[in-house]
C-alpha positions as a printed NumPy array, in Angstrom:
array([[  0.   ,   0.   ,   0.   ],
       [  1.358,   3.323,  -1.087],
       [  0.986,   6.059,   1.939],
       [ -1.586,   9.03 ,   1.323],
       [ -3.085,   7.334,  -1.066],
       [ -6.442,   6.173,  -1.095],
       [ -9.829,   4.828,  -2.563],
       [-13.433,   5.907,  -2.477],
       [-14.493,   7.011,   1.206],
       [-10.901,   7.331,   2.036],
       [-10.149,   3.4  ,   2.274],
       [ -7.02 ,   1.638,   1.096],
       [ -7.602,   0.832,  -2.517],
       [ -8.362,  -3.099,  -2.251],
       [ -5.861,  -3.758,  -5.541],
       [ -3.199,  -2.812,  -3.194],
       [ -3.475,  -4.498,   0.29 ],
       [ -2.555,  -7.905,  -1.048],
       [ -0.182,  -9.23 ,  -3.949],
       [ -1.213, -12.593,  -3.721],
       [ -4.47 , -11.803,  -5.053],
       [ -3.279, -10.484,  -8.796],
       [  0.035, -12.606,  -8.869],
       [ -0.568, -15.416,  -6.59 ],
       [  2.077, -16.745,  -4.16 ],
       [  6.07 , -15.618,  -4.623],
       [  8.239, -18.376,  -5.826],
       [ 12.122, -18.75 ,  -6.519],
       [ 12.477, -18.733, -10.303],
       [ 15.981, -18.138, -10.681],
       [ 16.968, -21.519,  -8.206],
       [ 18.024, -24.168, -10.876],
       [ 17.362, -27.995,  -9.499],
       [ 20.62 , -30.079,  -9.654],
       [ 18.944, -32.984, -11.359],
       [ 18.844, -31.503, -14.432],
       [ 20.487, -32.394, -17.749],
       [ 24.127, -30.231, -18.279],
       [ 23.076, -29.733, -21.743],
       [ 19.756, -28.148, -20.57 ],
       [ 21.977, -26.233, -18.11 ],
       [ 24.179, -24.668, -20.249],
       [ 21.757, -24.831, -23.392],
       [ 23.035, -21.429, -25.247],
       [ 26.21 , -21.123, -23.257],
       [ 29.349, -19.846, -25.555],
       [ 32.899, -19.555, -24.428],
       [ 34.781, -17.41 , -26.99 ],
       [ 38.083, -16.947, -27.415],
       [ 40.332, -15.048, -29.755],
       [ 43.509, -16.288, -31.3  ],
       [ 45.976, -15.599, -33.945],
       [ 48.793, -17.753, -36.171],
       [ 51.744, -16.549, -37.984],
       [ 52.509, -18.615, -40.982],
       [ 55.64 , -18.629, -42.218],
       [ 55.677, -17.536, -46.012],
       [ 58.669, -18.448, -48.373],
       [ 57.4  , -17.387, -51.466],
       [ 56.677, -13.467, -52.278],
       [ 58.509, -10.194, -51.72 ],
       [ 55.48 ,  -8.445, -49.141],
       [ 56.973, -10.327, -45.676],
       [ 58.07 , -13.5  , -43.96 ],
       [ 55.422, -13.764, -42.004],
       [ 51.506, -14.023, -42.346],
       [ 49.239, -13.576, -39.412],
       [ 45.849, -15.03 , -39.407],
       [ 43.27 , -14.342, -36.962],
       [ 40.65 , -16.892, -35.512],
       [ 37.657, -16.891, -32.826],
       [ 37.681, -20.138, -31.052],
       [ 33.695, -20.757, -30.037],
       [ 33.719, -23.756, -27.012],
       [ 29.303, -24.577, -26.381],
       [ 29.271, -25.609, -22.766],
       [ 26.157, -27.725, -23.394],
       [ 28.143, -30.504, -25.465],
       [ 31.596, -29.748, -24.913],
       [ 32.063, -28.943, -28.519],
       [ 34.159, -26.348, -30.258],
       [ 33.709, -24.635, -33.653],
       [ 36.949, -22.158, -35.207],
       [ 35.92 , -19.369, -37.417],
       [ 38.815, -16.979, -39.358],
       [ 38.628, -13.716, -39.457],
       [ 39.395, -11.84 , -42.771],
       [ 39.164,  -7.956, -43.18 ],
       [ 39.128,  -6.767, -46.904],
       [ 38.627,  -3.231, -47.77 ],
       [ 36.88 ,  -2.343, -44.238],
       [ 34.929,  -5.386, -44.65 ],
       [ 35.276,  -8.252, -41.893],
       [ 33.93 , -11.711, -42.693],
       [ 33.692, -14.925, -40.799],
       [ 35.139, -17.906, -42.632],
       [ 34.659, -21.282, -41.313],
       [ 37.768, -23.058, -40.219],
       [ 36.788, -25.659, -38.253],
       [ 32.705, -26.871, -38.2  ],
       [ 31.4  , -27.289, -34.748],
       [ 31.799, -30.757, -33.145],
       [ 33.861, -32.342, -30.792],
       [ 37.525, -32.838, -30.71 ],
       [ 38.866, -36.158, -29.445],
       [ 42.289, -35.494, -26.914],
       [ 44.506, -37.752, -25.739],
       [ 43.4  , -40.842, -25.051],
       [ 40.361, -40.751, -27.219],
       [ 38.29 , -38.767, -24.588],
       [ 35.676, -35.854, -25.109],
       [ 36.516, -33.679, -22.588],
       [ 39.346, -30.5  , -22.248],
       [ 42.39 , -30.544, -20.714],
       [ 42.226, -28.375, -17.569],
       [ 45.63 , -28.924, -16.559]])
């Protein structure tokens, strides 16, 4: 109830002496139960990361070096990883596709990154 103000014969408007009767009970939304999936957890979850490589050119007169710029894209809901280059033109970036998104086997033939 906002103070001062008031309905008809100077009563508390009846709208406003009680949420529960608009909205019904509070709840905790934002709690997420541990039983759920990790996929369903993490559904639309992106790590990014930006990295670069400098290729080594023989051939050509402009440099001995090239360096090529990627964004590394890791999806937390199935551990899987998709590489993208970056090339800028003229003022003009693009994405190229380096590596589609799947996952990567490591060592020992296991889907799951290295933490250490």
């Amino acid at each position: 109830m906002i103070p001062g103000k008031v309905g008809i014969g100077k009563r508390p408007l009846e709208n406003e002496r009680c949420d529960t009767w608009t909205f019904g009970e509070k709840t905790q939304t934002n709690q997420i139960p541990g039983s759920l999936p990790k996929w369903l957890v993490n559904d639309k979850k992106i790590l990014r990361f930006w990295s670069y490589l400098i290729e080594p050119i023989s051939e050509g007169g402009l440099g001995t070096s090239l360096k090529r710029r990627f964004n590394v894209y890791y999806f937390l809901e199935d551990d899987s990883i998709k590489v993208t280059e970056i090339h800028s033109s003229m003022g003009r970036v693009s994405h190229e596709t380096f590596i589609r998104r799947h996952r990567i086997p490591f060592k020992g033939n296991k889907f799951r990154l290295k933490t250490k």
